Amino acid sequence: MFKSAASVERLANRLARLPGIGRKSAARLAFHILKMTKEEAVELADLIKDVKEKVGYCSVCYNISESDPCTVCSDPSRRRDIICVVEETSDAAAIDKVDEFNGRYHILHGRLSPLDGIGPDDLKIRELLSRIDDDVKEIIIATNPNVEGEATAVYISKLIKPLGVRVSRIARGLPVGSDLEFADSVTLARALEGRQDF
Ligand SMILES: [Zn+2]
């Protein structure tokens, strides 16, 4: 790359560190941004800034939110007695499209993955346990239907059971190895309905 385009190169190098973006795509994006009008480029930069400045985590469920508690946790029409535990915010969003579910969520921000060095302390598991009070009657574990998701579900269920709260796992209607996030509402509704106790 020409020396005069050092800032384009810097941008491309930074974009290449985003997940799913290879070096070629990063270079293409950097040149695309270069061709934008100044207004468009500034708008994009502002959106990135806004996300960092305005969005944080709900201190109850760890959902991403512009308010604390988030709109789900502060909604009085939602059931307090049932919490659905998911790996990521996107999973909660998918489940929330299912009309049957009107409880609250708990976002773990990942799953147990010893090979990647992700242990219980890296997830919001302690925070989940501290949420369980007399109002909570059931915890539905809706981690993804793959090896790590299952291991995470078993681990959490062992911690919750002694607390005398019902712990269930969404049914296996979901294709193994699939991502909850991409499941359709009908499949998710069935998986929730057919949940089984640990
Ligand atoms: Zn919340």
PDB file of N, CA and C and ligand atoms in Angstrom, residues 57-65 67-74 104-107 131, ligand 1:
ATOM      1  N   TYR A  57     -24.742  -2.700  30.261  1.00  0.00           N
ATOM      2  CA  TYR A  57     -25.401  -3.949  30.620  1.00  0.00           C
ATOM      3  C   TYR A  57     -26.381  -3.712  31.758  1.00  0.00           C
ATOM      4  N   CYS A  58     -27.515  -4.394  31.666  1.00  0.00           N
ATOM      5  CA  CYS A  58     -28.479  -4.378  32.752  1.00  0.00           C
ATOM      6  C   CYS A  58     -27.822  -5.066  33.952  1.00  0.00           C
ATOM      7  N   SER A  59     -27.891  -4.437  35.102  1.00  0.00           N
ATOM      8  CA  SER A  59     -27.211  -5.010  36.267  1.00  0.00           C
ATOM      9  C   SER A  59     -27.987  -6.184  36.870  1.00  0.00           C
ATOM     10  N   VAL A  60     -29.181  -6.452  36.327  1.00  0.00           N
ATOM     11  CA  VAL A  60     -29.973  -7.592  36.815  1.00  0.00           C
ATOM     12  C   VAL A  60     -29.763  -8.813  35.913  1.00  0.00           C
ATOM     13  N   CYS A  61     -30.039  -8.634  34.611  1.00  0.00           N
ATOM     14  CA  CYS A  61     -30.016  -9.794  33.705  1.00  0.00           C
ATOM     15  C   CYS A  61     -28.816  -9.796  32.753  1.00  0.00           C
ATOM     16  N   TYR A  62     -28.050  -8.711  32.729  1.00  0.00           N
ATOM     17  CA  TYR A  62     -26.877  -8.564  31.876  1.00  0.00           C
ATOM     18  C   TYR A  62     -27.202  -8.514  30.384  1.00  0.00           C
ATOM     19  N   ASN A  63     -28.448  -8.147  30.100  1.00  0.00           N
ATOM     20  CA  ASN A  63     -28.853  -7.840  28.740  1.00  0.00           C
ATOM     21  C   ASN A  63     -28.171  -6.522  28.348  1.00  0.00           C
ATOM     22  N   ILE A  64     -27.885  -6.329  27.056  1.00  0.00           N
ATOM     23  CA  ILE A  64     -27.383  -5.018  26.667  1.00  0.00           C
ATOM     24  C   ILE A  64     -28.558  -4.050  26.688  1.00  0.00           C
ATOM     25  N   SER A  65     -28.315  -2.854  27.180  1.00  0.00           N
ATOM     26  CA  SER A  65     -29.426  -1.945  27.419  1.00  0.00           C
ATOM     27  C   SER A  65     -28.954  -0.502  27.504  1.00  0.00           C
ATOM     28  N   SER A  67     -30.758   1.468  29.397  1.00  0.00           N
ATOM     29  CA  SER A  67     -31.211   1.847  30.735  1.00  0.00           C
ATOM     30  C   SER A  67     -30.858   0.718  31.704  1.00  0.00           C
ATOM     31  N   ASP A  68     -30.797   1.042  32.977  1.00  0.00           N
ATOM     32  CA  ASP A  68     -30.508   0.031  33.989  1.00  0.00           C
ATOM     33  C   ASP A  68     -31.485   0.194  35.153  1.00  0.00           C
ATOM     34  N   PRO A  69     -32.327  -0.799  35.458  1.00  0.00           N
ATOM     35  CA  PRO A  69     -32.489  -2.071  34.756  1.00  0.00           C
ATOM     36  C   PRO A  69     -33.039  -1.896  33.338  1.00  0.00           C
ATOM     37  N   CYS A  70     -32.903  -2.948  32.544  1.00  0.00           N
ATOM     38  CA  CYS A  70     -33.334  -2.890  31.151  1.00  0.00           C
ATOM     39  C   CYS A  70     -34.861  -2.871  31.059  1.00  0.00           C
ATOM     40  N   THR A  71     -35.368  -2.679  29.858  1.00  0.00           N
ATOM     41  CA  THR A  71     -36.817  -2.581  29.676  1.00  0.00           C
ATOM     42  C   THR A  71     -37.517  -3.897  30.030  1.00  0.00           C
ATOM     43  N   VAL A  72     -36.844  -5.011  29.850  1.00  0.00           N
ATOM     44  CA  VAL A  72     -37.450  -6.313  30.187  1.00  0.00           C
ATOM     45  C   VAL A  72     -37.562  -6.448  31.706  1.00  0.00           C
ATOM     46  N   CYS A  73     -36.468  -6.183  32.397  1.00  0.00           N
ATOM     47  CA  CYS A  73     -36.467  -6.340  33.859  1.00  0.00           C
ATOM     48  C   CYS A  73     -37.395  -5.351  34.542  1.00  0.00           C
ATOM     49  N   SER A  74     -37.605  -4.188  33.937  1.00  0.00           N
ATOM     50  CA  SER A  74     -38.443  -3.192  34.595  1.00  0.00           C
ATOM     51  C   SER A  74     -39.891  -3.235  34.119  1.00  0.00           C
ATOM     52  N   ARG A 104     -38.542 -13.496  32.490  1.00  0.00           N
ATOM     53  CA  ARG A 104     -37.357 -12.656  32.341  1.00  0.00           C
ATOM     54  C   ARG A 104     -36.183 -13.501  31.877  1.00  0.00           C
ATOM     55  N   TYR A 105     -35.072 -12.828  31.646  1.00  0.00           N
ATOM     56  CA  TYR A 105     -33.905 -13.524  31.100  1.00  0.00           C
ATOM     57  C   TYR A 105     -32.694 -13.367  31.997  1.00  0.00           C
ATOM     58  N   HIS A 106     -31.726 -14.222  31.726  1.00  0.00           N
ATOM     59  CA  HIS A 106     -30.404 -14.011  32.306  1.00  0.00           C
ATOM     60  C   HIS A 106     -29.385 -14.359  31.229  1.00  0.00           C
ATOM     61  N   ILE A 107     -28.563 -13.394  30.901  1.00  0.00           N
ATOM     62  CA  ILE A 107     -27.591 -13.586  29.818  1.00  0.00           C
ATOM     63  C   ILE A 107     -26.241 -13.996  30.432  1.00  0.00           C
ATOM     64  N   ARG A 131     -29.507 -13.828  41.948  1.00  0.00           N
ATOM     65  CA  ARG A 131     -30.839 -13.312  41.563  1.00  0.00           C
ATOM     66  C   ARG A 131     -31.959 -14.178  42.097  1.00  0.00           C
TER      67      ARG A 131
HETATM   68 ZN    ZN B   1     -32.435  -6.717  32.575  1.00  0.00          ZN
END
